[in-house]
PDB file of C-alpha atoms in Angstrom:
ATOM      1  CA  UNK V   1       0.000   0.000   0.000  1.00 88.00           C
ATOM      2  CA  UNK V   2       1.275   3.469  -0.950  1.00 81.00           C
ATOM      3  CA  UNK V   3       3.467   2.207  -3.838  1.00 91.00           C
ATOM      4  CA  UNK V   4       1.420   3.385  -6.257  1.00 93.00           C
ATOM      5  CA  UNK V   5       1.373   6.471  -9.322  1.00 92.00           C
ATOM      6  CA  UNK V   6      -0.119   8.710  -7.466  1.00 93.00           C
ATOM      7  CA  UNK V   7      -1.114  12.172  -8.746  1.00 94.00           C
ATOM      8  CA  UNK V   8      -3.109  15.306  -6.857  1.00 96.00           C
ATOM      9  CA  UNK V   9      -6.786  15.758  -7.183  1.00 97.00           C
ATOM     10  CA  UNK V  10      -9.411  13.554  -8.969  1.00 96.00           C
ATOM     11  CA  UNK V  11      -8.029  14.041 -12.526  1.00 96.00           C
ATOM     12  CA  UNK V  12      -4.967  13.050 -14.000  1.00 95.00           C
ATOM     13  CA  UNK V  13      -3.494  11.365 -17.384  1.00 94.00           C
ATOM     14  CA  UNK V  14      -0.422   9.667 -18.543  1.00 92.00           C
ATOM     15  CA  UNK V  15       0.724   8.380 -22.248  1.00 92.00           C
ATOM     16  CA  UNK V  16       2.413   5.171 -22.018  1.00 93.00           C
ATOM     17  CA  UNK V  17       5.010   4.810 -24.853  1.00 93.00           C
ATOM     18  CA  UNK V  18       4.759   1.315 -25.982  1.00 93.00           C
ATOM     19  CA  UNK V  19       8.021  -0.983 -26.612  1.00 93.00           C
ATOM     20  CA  UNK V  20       6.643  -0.924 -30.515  1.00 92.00           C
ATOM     21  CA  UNK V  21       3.413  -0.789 -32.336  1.00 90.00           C
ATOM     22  CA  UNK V  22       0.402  -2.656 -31.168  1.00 89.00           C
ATOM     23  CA  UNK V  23      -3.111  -3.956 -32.033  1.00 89.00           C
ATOM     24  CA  UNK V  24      -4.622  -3.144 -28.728  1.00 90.00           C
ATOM     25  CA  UNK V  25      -7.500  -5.468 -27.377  1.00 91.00           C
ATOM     26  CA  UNK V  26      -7.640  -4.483 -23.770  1.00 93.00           C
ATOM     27  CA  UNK V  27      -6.275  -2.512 -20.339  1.00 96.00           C
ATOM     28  CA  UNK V  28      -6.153  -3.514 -16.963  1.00 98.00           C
ATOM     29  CA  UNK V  29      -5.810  -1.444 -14.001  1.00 98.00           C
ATOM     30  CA  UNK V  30      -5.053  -2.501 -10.613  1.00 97.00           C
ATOM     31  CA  UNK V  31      -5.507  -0.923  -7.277  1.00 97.00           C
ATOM     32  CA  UNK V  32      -5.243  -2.787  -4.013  1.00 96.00           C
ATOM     33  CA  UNK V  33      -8.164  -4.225  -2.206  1.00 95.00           C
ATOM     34  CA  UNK V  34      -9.654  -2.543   0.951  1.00 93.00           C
ATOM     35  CA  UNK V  35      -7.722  -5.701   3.058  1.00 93.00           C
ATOM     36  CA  UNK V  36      -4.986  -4.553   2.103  1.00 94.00           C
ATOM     37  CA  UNK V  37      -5.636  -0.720   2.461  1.00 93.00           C
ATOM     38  CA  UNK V  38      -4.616   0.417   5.935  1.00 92.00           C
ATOM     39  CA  UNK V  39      -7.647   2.949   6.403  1.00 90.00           C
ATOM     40  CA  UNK V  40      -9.900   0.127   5.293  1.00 91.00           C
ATOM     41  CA  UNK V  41     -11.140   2.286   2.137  1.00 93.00           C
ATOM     42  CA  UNK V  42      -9.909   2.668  -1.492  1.00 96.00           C
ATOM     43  CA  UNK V  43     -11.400   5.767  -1.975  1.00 97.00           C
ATOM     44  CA  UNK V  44      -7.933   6.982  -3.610  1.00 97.00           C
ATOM     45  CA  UNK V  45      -9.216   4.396  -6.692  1.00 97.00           C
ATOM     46  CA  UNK V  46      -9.841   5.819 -10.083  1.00 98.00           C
ATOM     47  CA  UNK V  47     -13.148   5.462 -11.018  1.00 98.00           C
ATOM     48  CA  UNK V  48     -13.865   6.707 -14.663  1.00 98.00           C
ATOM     49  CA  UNK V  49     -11.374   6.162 -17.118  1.00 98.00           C
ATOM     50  CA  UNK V  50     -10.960   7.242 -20.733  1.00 97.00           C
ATOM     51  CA  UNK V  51      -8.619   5.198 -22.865  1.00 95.00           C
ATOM     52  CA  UNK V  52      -7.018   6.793 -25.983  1.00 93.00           C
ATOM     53  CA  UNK V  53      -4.183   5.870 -28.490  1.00 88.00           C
ATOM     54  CA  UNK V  54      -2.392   7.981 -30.928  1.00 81.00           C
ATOM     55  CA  UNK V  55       1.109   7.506 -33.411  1.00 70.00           C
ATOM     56  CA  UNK V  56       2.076  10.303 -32.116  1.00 66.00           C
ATOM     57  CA  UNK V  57       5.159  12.252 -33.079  1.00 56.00           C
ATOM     58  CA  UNK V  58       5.882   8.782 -35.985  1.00 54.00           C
ATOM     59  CA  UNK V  59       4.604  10.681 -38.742  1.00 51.00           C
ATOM     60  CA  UNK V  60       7.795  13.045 -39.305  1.00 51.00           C
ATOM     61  CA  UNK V  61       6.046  16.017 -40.837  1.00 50.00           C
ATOM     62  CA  UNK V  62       5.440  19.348 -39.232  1.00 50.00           C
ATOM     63  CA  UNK V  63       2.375  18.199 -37.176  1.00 50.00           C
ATOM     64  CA  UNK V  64       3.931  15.277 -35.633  1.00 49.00           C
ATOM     65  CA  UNK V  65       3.630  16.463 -32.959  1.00 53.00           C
ATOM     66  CA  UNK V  66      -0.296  17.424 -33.090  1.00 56.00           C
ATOM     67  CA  UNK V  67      -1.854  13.572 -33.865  1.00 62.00           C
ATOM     68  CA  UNK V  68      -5.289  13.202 -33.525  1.00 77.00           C
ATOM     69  CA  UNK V  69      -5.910  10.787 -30.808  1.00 86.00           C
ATOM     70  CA  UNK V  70      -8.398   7.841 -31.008  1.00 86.00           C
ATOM     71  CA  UNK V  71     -10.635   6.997 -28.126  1.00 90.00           C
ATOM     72  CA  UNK V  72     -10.762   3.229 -27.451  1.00 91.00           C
ATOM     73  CA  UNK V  73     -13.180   2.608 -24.380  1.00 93.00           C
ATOM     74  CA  UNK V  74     -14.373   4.635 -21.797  1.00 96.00           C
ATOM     75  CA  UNK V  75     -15.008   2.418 -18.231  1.00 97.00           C
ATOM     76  CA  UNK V  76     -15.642   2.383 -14.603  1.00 98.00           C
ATOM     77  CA  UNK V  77     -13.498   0.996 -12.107  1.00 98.00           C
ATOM     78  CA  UNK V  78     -15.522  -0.897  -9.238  1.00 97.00           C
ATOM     79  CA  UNK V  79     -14.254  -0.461  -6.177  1.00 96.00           C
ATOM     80  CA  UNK V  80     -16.966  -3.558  -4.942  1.00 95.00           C
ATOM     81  CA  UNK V  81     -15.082  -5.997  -7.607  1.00 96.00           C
ATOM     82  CA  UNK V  82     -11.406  -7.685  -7.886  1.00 97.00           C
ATOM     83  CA  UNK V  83      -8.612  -5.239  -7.471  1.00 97.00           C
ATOM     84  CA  UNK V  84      -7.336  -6.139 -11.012  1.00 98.00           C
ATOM     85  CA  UNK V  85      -9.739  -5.197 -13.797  1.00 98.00           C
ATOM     86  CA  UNK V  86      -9.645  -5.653 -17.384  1.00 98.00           C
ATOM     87  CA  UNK V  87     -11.634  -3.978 -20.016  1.00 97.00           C
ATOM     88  CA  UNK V  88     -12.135  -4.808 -23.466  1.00 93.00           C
ATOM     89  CA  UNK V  89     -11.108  -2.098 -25.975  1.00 89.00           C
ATOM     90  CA  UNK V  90     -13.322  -1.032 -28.968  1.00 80.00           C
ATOM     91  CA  UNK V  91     -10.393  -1.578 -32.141  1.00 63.00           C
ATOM     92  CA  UNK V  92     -12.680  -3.175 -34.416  1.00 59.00           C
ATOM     93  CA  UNK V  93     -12.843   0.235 -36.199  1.00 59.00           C
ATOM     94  CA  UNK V  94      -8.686   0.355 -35.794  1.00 62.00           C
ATOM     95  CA  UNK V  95      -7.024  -2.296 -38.496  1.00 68.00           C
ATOM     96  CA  UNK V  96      -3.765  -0.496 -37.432  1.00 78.00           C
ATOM     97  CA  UNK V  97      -1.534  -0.882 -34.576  1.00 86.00           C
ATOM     98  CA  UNK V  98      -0.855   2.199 -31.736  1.00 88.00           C
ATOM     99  CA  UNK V  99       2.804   3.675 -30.251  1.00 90.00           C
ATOM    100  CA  UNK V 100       1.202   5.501 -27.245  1.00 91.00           C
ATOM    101  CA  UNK V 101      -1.838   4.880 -25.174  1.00 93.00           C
ATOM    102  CA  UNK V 102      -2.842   7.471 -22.815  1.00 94.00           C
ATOM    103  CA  UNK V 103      -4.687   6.771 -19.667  1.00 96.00           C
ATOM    104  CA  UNK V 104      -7.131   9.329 -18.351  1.00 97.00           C
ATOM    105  CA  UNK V 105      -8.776   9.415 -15.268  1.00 98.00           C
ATOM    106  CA  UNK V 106     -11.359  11.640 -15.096  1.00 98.00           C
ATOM    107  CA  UNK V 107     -12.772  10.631 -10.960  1.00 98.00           C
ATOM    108  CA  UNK V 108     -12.051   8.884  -8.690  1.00 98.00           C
ATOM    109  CA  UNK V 109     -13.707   7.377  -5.762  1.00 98.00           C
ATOM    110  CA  UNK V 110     -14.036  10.074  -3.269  1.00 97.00           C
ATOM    111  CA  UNK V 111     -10.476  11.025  -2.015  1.00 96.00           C
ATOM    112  CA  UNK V 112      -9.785  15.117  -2.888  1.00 96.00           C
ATOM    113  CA  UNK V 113      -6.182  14.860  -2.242  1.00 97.00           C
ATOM    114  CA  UNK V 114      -5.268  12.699  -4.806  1.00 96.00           C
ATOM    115  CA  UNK V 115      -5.540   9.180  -6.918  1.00 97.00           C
ATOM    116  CA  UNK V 116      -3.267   6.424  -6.874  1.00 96.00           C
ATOM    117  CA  UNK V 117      -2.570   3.858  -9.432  1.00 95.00           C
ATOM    118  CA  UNK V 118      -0.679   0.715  -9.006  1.00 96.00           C
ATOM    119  CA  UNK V 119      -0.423  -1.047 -12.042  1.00 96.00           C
ATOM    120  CA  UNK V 120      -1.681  -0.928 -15.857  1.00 96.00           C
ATOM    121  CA  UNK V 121      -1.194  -3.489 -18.746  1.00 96.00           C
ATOM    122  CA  UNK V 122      -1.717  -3.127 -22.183  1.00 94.00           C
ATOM    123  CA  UNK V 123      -3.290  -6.051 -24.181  1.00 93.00           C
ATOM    124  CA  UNK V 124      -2.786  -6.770 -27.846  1.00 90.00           C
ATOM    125  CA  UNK V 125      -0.702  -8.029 -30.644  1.00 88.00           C
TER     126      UNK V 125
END
């Protein structure tokens, strides 16, 4: 407990540079349980997250550095369920593979200070 991304506030993002290009299929976040939590709450937990993936900065031109970004899945992290969720991402639409995915938390579940984080994976091929 504590070893965690934490950032201040509710809100928060981070791109994740991936190793090389990938067909994304899902993300899993992880937070620890309320066992393990020594106030007995998670309320530091995201809640709503917003998945997005972009090539950005691989096209070389002048706006490299302004790639659109494609939303993938926007879900809810339950507090009630198993500490380590996965969610199914919506690339049906995307026959291409992604460099960065970027992570955004837009709640969490009730802590004003901050959010904390302790593990994501990326999914795919």
């Amino acid at each position: 407990p504590g070893n965690c991304w934490a950032f201040k506030g509710h809100q928060g993002q981070v791109v994740i540079k991936l190793p090389a290009r990938v067909h994304l299929t899902a993300i899993t976040v992880q937070h620890i349980s309320k066992d393990a939590s020594p106030s007995g709450t998670i309320i530091s937990a995201p809640k709503d997250i917003a998945v997005f993936v972009s090539l950005l900065g691989t096209s070389g031109g002048v706006d490299a550095d302004r790639e659109e970004e494609t939303l993938l899945g926007v879900f809810t992290y339950n507090v009630e369920k198993n500490p380590t969720q996965t969610f199914p991402l919506k690339n049906m639409l995307l026959p291409r593979a992604f460099s960065h995915v970027k992570l955004l938390v837009k709640s969490n579940w009730g802590n004003p200070w901050y959010t904390c984080i302790y593990r994501v994976k990326v999914h795919g091929k």
